[in-house]
Coordinates of C-alpha atoms (C1' of nucleotides) in Angstrom, one line a residue:
Chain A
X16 CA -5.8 -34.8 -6.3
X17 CA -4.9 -30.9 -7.3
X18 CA -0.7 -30.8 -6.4
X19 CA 0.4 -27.0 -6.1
X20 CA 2.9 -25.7 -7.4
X21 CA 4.4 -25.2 -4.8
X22 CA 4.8 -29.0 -4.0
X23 CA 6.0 -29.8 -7.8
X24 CA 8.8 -27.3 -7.6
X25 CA 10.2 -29.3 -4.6
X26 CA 9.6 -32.7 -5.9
X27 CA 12.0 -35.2 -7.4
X28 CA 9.3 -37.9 -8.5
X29 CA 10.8 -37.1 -12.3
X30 CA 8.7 -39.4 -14.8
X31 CA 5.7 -39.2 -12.5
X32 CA 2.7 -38.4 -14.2
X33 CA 1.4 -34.8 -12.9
X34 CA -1.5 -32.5 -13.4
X35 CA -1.5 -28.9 -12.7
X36 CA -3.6 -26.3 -12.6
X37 CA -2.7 -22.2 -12.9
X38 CA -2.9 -18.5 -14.6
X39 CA 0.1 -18.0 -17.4
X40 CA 2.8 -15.4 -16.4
X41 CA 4.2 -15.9 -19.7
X42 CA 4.8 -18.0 -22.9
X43 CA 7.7 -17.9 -24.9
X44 CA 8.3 -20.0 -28.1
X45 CA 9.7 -21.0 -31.3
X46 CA 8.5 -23.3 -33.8
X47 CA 8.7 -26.3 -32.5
X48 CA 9.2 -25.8 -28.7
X49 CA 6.7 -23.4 -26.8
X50 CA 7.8 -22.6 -22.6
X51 CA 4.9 -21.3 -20.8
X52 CA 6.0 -19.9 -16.8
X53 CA 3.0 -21.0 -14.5
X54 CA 1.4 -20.0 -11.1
X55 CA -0.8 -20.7 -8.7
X56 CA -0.2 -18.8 -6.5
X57 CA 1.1 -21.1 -3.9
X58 CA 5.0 -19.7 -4.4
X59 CA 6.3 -17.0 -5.8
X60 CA 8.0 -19.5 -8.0
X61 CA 6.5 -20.6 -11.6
X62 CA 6.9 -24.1 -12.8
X63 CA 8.0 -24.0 -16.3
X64 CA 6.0 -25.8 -18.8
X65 CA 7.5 -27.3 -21.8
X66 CA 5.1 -27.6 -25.1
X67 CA 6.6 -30.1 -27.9
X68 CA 4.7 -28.1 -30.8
X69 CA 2.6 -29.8 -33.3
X70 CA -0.5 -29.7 -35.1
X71 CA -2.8 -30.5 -32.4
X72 CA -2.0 -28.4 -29.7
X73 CA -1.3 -25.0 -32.2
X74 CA -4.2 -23.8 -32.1
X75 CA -4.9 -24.1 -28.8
X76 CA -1.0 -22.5 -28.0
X77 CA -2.2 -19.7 -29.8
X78 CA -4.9 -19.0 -27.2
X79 CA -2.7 -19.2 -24.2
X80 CA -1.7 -15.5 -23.2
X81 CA -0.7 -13.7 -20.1
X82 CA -3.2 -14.2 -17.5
X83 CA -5.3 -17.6 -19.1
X84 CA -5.9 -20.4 -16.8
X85 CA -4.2 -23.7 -18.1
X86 CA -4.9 -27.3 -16.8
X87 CA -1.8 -29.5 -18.4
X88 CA -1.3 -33.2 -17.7
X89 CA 2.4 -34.0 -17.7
X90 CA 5.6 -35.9 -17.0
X91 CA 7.6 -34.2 -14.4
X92 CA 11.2 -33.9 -15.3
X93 CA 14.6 -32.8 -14.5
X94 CA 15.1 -29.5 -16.3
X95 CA 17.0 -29.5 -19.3
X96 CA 17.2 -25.6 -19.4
X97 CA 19.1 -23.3 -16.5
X98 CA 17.4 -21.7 -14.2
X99 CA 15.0 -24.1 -12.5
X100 CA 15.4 -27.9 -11.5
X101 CA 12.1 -29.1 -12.2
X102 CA 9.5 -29.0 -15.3
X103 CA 6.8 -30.3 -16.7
X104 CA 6.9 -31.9 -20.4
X105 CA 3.0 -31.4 -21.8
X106 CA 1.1 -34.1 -22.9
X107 CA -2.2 -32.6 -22.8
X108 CA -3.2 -28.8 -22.3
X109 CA -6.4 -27.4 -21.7
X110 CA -7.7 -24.0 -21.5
X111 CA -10.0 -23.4 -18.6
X112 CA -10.4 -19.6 -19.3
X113 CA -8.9 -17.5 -22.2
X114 CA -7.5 -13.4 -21.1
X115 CA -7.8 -11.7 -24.1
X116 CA -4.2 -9.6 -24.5
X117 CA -5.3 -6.7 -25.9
X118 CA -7.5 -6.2 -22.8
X119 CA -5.8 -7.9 -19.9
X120 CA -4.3 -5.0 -18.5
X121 CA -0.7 -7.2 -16.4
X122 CA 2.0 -7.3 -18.5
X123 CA 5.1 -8.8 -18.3
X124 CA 7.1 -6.2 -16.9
X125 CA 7.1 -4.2 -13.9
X126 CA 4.1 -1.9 -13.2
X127 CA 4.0 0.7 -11.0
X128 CA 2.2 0.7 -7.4
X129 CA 0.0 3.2 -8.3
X130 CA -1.4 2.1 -11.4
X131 CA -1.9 -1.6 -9.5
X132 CA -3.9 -0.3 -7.2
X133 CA -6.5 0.9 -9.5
X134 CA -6.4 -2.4 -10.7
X135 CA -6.6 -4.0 -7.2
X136 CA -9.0 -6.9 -8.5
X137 CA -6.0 -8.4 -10.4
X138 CA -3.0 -7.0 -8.5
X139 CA -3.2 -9.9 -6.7
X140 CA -1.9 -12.0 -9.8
X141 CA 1.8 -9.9 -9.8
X142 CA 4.7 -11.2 -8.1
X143 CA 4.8 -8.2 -5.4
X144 CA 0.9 -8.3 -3.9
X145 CA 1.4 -12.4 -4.2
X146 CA 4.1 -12.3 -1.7
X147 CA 2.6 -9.6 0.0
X148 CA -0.8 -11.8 1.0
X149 CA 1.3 -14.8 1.2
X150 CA 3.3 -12.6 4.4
X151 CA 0.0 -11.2 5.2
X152 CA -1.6 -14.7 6.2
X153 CA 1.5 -15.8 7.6
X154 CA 1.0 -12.6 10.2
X155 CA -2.5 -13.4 11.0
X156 CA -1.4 -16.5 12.0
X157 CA 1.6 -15.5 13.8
X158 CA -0.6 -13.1 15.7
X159 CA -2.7 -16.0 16.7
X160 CA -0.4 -18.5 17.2
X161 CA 2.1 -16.1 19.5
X162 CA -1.4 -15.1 21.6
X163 CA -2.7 -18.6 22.3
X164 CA 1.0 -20.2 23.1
X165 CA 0.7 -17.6 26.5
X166 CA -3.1 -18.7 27.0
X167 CA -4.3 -15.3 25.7
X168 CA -8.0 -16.2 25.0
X169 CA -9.7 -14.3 21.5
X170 CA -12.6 -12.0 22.3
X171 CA -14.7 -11.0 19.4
X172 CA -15.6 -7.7 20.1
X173 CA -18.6 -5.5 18.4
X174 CA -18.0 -3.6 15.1
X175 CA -21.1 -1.7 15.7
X176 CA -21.0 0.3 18.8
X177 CA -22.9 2.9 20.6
X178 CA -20.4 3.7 22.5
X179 CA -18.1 7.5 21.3
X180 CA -16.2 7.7 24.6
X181 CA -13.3 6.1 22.9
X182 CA -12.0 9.2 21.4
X183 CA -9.5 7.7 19.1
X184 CA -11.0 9.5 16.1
X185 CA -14.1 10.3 13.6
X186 CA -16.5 8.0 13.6
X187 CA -18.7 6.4 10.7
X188 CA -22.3 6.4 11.4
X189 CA -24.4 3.0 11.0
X190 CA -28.0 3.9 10.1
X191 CA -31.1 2.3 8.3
X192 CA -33.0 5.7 8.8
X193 CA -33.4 7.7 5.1
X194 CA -30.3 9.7 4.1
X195 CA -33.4 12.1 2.5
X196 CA -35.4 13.5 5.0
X197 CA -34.5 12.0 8.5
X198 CA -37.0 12.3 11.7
X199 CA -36.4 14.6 13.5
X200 CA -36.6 15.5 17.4
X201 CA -37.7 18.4 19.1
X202 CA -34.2 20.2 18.9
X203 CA -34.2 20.0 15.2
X204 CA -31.4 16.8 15.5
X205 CA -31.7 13.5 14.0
X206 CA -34.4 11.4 15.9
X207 CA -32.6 7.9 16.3
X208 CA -34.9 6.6 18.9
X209 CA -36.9 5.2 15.5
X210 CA -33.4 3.8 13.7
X211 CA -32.4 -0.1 13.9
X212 CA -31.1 -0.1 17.0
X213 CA -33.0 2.4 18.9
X214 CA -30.1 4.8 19.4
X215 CA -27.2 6.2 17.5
X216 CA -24.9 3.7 16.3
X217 CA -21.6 3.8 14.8
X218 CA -18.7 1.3 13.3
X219 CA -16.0 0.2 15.9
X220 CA -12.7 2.8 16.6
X221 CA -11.3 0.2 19.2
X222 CA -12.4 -2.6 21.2
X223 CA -10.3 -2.0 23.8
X224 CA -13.2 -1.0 26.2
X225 CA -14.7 -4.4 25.5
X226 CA -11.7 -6.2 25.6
X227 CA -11.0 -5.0 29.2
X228 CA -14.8 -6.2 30.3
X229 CA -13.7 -9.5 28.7
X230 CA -9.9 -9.6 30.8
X231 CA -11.7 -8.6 34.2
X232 CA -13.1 -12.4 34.0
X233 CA -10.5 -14.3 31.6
X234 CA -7.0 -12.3 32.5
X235 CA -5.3 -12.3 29.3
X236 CA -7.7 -11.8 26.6
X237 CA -6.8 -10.1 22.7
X238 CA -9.3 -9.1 20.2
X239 CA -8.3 -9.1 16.6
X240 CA -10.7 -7.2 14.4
X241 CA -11.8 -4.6 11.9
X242 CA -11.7 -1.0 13.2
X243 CA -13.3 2.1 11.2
X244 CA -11.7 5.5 11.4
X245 CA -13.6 8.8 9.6
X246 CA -10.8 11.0 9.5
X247 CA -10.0 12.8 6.5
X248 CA -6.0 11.3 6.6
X249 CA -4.1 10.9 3.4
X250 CA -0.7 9.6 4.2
X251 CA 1.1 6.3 3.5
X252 CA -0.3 5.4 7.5
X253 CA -3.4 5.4 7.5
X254 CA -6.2 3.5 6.2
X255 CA -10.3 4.4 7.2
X256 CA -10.8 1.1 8.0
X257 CA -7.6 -1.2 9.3
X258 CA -7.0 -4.2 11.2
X259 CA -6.1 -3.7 14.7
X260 CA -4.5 -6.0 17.1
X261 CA -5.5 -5.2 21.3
X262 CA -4.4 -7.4 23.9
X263 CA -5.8 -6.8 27.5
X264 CA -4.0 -8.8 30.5
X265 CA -5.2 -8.3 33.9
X266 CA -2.6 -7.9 36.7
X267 CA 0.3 -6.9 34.0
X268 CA 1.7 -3.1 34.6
X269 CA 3.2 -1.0 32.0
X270 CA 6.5 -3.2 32.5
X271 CA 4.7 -6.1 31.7
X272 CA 2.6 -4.9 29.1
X273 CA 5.9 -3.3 27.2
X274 CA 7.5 -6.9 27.3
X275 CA 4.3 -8.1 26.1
X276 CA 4.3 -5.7 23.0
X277 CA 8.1 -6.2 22.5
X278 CA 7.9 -10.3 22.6
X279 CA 5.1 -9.9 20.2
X280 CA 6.9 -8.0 17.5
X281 CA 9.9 -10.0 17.3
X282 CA 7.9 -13.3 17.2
X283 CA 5.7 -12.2 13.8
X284 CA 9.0 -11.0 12.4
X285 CA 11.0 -14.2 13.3
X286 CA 7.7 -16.0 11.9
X287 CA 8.1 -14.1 8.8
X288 CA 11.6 -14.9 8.4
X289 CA 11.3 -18.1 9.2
X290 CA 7.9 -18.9 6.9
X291 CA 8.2 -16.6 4.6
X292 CA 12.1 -16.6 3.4
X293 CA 11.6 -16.6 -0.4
X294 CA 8.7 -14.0 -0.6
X295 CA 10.8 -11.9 1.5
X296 CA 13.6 -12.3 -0.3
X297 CA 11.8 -11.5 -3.3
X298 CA 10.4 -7.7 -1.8
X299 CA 13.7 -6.9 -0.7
X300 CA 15.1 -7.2 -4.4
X301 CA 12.3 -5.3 -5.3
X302 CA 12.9 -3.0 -2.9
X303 CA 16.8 -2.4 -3.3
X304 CA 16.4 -1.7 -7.2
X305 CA 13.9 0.9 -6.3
X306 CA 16.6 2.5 -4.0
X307 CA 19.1 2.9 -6.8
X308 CA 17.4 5.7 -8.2
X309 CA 17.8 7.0 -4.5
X310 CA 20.7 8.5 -3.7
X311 CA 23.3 6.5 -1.5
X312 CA 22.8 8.6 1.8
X313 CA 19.0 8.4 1.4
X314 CA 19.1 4.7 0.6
X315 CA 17.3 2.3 3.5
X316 CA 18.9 -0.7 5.5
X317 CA 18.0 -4.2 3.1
X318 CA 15.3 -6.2 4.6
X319 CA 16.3 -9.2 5.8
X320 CA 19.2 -7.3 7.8
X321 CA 16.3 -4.7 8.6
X322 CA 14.5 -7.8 10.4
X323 CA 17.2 -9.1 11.9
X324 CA 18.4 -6.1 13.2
X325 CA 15.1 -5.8 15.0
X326 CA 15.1 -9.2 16.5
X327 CA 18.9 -9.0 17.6
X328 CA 18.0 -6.1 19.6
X329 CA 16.0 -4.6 22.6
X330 CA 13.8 -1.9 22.0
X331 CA 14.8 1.3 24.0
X332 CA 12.8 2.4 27.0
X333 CA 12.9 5.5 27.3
X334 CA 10.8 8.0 29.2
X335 CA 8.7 11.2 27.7
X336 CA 10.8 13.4 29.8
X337 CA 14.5 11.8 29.0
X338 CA 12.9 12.2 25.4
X339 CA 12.4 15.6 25.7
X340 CA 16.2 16.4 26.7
X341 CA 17.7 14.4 24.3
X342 CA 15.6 16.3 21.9
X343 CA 16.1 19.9 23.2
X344 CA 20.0 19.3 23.1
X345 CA 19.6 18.1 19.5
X346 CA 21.5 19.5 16.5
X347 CA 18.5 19.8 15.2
X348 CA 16.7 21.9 17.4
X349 CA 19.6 23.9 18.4
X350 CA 20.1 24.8 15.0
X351 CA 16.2 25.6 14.4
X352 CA 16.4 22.7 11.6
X353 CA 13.1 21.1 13.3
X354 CA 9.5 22.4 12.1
X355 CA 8.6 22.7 15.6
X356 CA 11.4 23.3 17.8
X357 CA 11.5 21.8 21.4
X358 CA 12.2 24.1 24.2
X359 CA 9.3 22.9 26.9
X360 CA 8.3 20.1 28.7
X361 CA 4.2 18.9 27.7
X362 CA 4.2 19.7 24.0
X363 CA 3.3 16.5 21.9
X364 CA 6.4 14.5 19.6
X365 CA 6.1 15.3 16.2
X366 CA 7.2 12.9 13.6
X367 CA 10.2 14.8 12.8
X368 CA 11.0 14.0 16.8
X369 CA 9.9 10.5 16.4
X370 CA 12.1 10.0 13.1
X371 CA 14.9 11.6 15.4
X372 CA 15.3 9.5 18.2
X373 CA 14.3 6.5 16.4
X374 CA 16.8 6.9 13.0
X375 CA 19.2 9.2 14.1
X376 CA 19.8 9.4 18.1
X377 CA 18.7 5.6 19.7
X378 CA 18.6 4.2 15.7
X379 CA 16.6 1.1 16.8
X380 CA 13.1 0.6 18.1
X381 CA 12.3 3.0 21.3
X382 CA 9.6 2.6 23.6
X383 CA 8.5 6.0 24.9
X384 CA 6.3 6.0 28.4
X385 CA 5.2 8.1 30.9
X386 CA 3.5 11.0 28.6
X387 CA 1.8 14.1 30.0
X388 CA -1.7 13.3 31.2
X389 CA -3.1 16.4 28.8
X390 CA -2.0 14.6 25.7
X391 CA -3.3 11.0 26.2
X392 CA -6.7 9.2 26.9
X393 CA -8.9 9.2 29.9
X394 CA -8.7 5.8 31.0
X395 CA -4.4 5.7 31.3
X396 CA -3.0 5.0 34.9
X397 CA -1.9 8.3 36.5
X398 CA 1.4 8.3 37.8
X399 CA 2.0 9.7 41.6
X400 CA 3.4 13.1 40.3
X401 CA 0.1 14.3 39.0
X402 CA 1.7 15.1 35.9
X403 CA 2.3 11.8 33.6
X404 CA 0.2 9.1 32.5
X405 CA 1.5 5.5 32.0
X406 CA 1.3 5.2 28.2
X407 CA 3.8 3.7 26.4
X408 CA 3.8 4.6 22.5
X409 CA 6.3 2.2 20.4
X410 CA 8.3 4.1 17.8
X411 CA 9.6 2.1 14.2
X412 CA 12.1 3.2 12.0
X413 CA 10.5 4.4 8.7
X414 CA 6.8 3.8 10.5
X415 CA 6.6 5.7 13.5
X416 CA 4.1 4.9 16.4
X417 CA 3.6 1.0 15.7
X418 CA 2.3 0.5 18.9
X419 CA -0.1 2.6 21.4
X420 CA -0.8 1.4 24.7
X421 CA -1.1 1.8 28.5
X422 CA -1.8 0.8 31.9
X423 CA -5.1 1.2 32.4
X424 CA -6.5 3.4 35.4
X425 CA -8.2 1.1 37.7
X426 CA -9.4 2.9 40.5
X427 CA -13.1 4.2 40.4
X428 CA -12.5 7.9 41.5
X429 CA -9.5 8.9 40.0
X430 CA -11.0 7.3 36.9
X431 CA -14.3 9.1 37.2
X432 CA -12.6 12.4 38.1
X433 CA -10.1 12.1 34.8
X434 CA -13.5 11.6 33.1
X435 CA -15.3 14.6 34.5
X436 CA -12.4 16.9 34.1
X437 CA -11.6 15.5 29.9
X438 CA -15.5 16.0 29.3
X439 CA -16.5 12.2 28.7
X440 CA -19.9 11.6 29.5
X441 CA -19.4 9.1 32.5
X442 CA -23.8 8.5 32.3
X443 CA -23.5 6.4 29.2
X444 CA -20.7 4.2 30.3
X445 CA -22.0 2.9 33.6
X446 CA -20.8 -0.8 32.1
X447 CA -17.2 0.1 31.5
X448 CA -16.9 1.7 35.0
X449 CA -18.6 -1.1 36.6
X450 CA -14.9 -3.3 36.0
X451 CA -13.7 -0.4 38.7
X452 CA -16.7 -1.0 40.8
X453 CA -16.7 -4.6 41.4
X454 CA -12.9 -6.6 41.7
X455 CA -10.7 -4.1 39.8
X456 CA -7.4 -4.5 39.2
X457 CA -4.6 -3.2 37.3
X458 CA -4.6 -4.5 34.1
X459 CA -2.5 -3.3 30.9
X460 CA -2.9 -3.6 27.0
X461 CA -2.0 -2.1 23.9
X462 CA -3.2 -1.8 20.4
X463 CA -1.1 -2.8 17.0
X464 CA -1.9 -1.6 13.6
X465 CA -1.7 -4.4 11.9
X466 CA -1.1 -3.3 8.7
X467 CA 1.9 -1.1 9.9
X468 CA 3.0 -4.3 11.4
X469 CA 2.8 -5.4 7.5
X470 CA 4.6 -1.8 6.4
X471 CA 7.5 -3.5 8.4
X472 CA 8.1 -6.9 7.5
X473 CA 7.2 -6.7 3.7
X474 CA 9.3 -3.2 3.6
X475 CA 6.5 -1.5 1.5
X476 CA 6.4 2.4 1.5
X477 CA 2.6 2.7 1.2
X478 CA 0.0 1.2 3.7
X479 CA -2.9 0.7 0.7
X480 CA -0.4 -2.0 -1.1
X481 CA -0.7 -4.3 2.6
X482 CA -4.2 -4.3 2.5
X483 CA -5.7 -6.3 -0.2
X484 CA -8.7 -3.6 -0.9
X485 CA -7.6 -0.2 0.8
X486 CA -10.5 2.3 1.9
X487 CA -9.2 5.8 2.2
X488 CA -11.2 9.4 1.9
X489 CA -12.8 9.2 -1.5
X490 CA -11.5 5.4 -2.5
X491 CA -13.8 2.7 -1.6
X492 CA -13.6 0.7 -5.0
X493 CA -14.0 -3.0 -5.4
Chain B
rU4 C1' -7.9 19.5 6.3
rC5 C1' -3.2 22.3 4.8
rC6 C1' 1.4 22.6 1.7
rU7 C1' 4.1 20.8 -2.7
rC8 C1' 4.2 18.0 -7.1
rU9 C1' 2.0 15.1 -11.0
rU10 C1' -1.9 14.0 -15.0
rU11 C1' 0.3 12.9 -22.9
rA12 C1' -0.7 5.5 -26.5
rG13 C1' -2.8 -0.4 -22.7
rC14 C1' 1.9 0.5 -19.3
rU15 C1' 6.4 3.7 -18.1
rC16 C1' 7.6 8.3 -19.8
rA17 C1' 9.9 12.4 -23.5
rG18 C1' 7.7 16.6 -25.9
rU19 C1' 12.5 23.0 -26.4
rU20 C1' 11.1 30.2 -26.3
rG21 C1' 3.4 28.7 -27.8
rG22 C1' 4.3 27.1 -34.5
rU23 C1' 3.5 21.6 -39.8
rU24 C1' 0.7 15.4 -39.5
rA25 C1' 2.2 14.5 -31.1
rG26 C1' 7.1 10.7 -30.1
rA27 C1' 10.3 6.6 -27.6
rG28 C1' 10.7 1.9 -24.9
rC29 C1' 7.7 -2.1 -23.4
rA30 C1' 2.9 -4.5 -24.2
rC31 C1' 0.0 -6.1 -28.6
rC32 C1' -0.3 -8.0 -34.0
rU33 C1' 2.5 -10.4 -38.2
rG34 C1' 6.9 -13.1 -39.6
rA35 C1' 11.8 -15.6 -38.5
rC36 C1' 14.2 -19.0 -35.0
rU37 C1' 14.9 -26.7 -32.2
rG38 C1' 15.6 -25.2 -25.0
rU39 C1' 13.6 -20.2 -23.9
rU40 C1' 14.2 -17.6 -18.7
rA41 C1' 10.5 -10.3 -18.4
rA42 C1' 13.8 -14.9 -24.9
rU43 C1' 15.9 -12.6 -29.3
rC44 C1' 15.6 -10.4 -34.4
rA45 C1' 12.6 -7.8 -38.5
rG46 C1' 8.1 -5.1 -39.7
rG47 C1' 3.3 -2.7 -38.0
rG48 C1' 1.4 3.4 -34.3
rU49 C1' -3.0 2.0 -31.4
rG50 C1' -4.1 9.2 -28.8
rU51 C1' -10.8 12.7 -25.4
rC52 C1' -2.6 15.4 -24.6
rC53 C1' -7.5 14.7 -17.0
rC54 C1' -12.1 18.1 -17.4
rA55 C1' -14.4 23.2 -18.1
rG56 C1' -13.5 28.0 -19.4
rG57 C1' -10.0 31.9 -21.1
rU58 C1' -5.7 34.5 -23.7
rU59 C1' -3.8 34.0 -28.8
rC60 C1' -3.5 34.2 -36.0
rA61 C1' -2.0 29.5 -33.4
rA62 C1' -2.3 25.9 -26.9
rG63 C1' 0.0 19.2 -25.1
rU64 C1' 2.8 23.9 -23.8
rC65 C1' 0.4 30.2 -21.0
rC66 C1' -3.8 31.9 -17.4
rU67 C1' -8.3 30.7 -14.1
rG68 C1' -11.4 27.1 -11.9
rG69 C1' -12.3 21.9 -11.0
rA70 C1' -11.2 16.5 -10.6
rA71 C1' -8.1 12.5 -9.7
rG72 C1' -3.3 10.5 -8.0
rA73 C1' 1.4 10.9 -5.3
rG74 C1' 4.7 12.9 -1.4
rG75 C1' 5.0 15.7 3.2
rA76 C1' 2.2 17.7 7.6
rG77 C1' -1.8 17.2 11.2
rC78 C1' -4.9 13.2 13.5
rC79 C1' -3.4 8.3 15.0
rA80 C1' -2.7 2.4 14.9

RNA sequence: UCCUCUUUAGCUCAGUUGGUUAGAGCACCUGACUGUUAAUCAGGGUGUCCCAGGUUCAAGUCCUGGAAGAGGAGCCA
């Protein structure tokens, strides 16, 4: 039976006779006594392995570097050292695979994100991206557990869809047809009546449209998926192909869709602090000797307060118009120190007015609803004054919009007629209006970018160190 | 896609007004040390100065173009 490491370190069986298994973070020695920090991967913790040098084991000593896999049968003892309890006292240690130093690129010593990510194939064997997919399981789970514990049911929604009415962004194509040399129609245009699937094809923005076919038969139904987004972005946000979270409840309005959102958050961040202490603790370290270089008015709340601070408190709900006048009688627009400077009602929030009200002005969470109709999708619930739509955006500190959702319009004409008037082809989605046709009823959902989710609990800057292998323009390595 | 910055050893970076043979710390190798905690101490320099042109007696340094990376903006989750 394989024991982790994880298990060792919390054992007090000393004199029990162990095996272990794990990649070297280090070896240090002297002549007679070698100390070899191992890990498995199971904790962020090592377990130190002590090595009584003789003739023997040298040669095989010799051979264990930085990155090797080791199998050592042991005696598990109390520590005689400082700085850990428990250890392992080698009787027998076998190499399962050598890293030759001079090419095994991890050393040691602090690297920076950058350079890690070129390595992304081994980044996973640092301290940082171990706790970082440690947290990132432990939020897929979360996700899943919070869902199912208020009989949300999991739809699996298609990745490859015909469907472009979605409008959330660029789209990747999905073809077998030649890149060289495509049929062609009549018009001169690709001819995809021949390709796979009969008809032009693409990879997933959002199953949202799917997962509200799925909640006008189950009620509370979530999908939890891949989505694929061709736009040329290059920020620390975005990713060209991301993990989204979309919940779809029948009968909930915007009120209930907002508590929906808000309950959801604070659960995977009390999950994380409650799962997850020591990895966490371990990024926010991290994190706080970063900001010293920073200086102190520039310097960012520490993470486990961070967290807390989120959970103590209720997100602020706040409408797009009361937005709009705390922002036009800003210091910062009065004194022109905004890019774009506020001085109408319908123009959308830039981040600088997002960073505003969410770091300066409310300086917690803030859920923003009832936008213009002109600046949000077809399918949001209009309001009775004919200007506003029921969309509720959720704004985090250092993130921005976390969260985009709405209620969803679910009467027929007014539906149709938003369609006609934003230019979506209403002929091709004859399935999607059909939930209007036959038993509507107003229904709410959201989606959450699941790796912004991630930006927040593990307090990274960059959204490609949350993701294991990120895909952005011109990066699809690995 | 736009704006700004960056690119020098395996990694992090220094390199002056253009001027000998391009430097430091860490990693690595060798040696010392009976318990170390990213061990310590002594010794050893490993290079397509991102690429392609250009200016110049002379370019890591200046100019033009390109590539890659980062930060910000837009788009959004």
């Amino acid at each position: 039976m394989i024991i982790s490491i994880k298990e060792l370190l919390n054992s007090e069986n000393y004199g029990n006779k162990v095996n272990v298994k794990g990649w070297v973070r280090t070896k240090r020695g002297s002549k007679n006594v070698a100390f070899i920090a191992l890990n498995d991967g199971s904790t962020i913790n090592n377990i130190q392995i002590v090595v009584e040098v003789n003739e023997q084991n040298e040669n095989i000593l010799a051979k264990i570097h930085t990155g090797a896999s080791i199998s050592v049968d042991g005696e598990l003892v109390k520590s005689e050292g400082k700085g850990q309890n428990v250890e392992i006292n080698s009787i027998k240690i076998e190499i399962l695979g050598e890293s030759n130093p001079d090419e095994y690129p991890l050393q040691p010593k602090k690297h920076s994100l950058e350079f890690l990510r070129e390595i992304a194939h081994l980044r996973f064997r640092t301290n940082t991206f171990g706790a970082i997919s440690r947290i990132r399981h432990a939020m897929i789970f979360a996700v899943h557990s919070f869902f199912n514990e208020r009989g949300f049911c999991n739809v699996h929604t298609p990745l490859i869809t015909a469907s472009d009415a979605e409008g959330a962004g660029e789209m990747f194509r999905v073809t077998t047809l030649p890149a060289k040399d495509a049929p062609t129609n009549e018009e001169g245009n690709v001819d995809f009546s021949n390709d796979f699937f009969g008809r032009e094809t693409n990879l997933t923005v959002s199953g949202q449209l799917e997962a509200e076919l799925a909640a006008m038969a189950l009620s509370k139904v979530y999908t939890f998926g891949p989505t694929f987004r061709a736009e040329n972005s290059n920020t620390t946000r975005h990713l060209a192909e991301f993990w989204m979270i979309e919940p779809e409840a029948a009968f909930y309005d915007i009120n209930d869709n907002m508590d929906l959102a808000e309950d959801m958050l604070k659960y995977c961040v009390k999950y994380a602090l409650d799962n997850c202490k020591e990895d966490i603790e371990f990024l926010s370290k991290r994190l706080q000797e970063e900001e010293k270089t920073k200086p102190q008015n520039e310097r960012s709340q520490e993470l486990i307060e961070k967290l807390n601070f989120v959970l103590e408190n209720n997100f602020e709900r706040v409408t797009y118009t009361e937005a709009i006048d705390i922002l036009r009688n800003s210091k910062p627009n009065k004194k022109k120190k905004f890019q774009y400077i506020i001085d109408g009602w319908g123009a959308d929030l830039q981040s600088e007015h997002e960073r505003y009200l969410v770091e300066k002005h409310f300086k917690k969470p803030v859920i923003l609803i009832d936008y213009p109709k002109e600046i949000k999708s077809f399918y949001m619930k209009q309001n009775d004054d004919g200007k506003t739509v029921r969309a509720m955006d959720i704004l985090f500190p250092g993130i921005g919009e976390i969260v985009g959702g709405s209620q969803r319009e679910e009467n027929y004409d007014k539906l149709v007629t938003r369609m006609n008037e934003m230019g979506v082809p209403t002929k091709d989605m004859n399935w999607y209006l059909d939930t209007r046709k036959f038993g509507t009823v107003p229904h709410s959902g959201f989606g959450l970018g699941f790796e912004r989710l991630m930006l927040f609990v593990t307090g990274m800057g960059n959204i490609r160190d949350v993701i294991p292998f990120p895909r952005t323009p011109k990066n699809a390595e690995f």
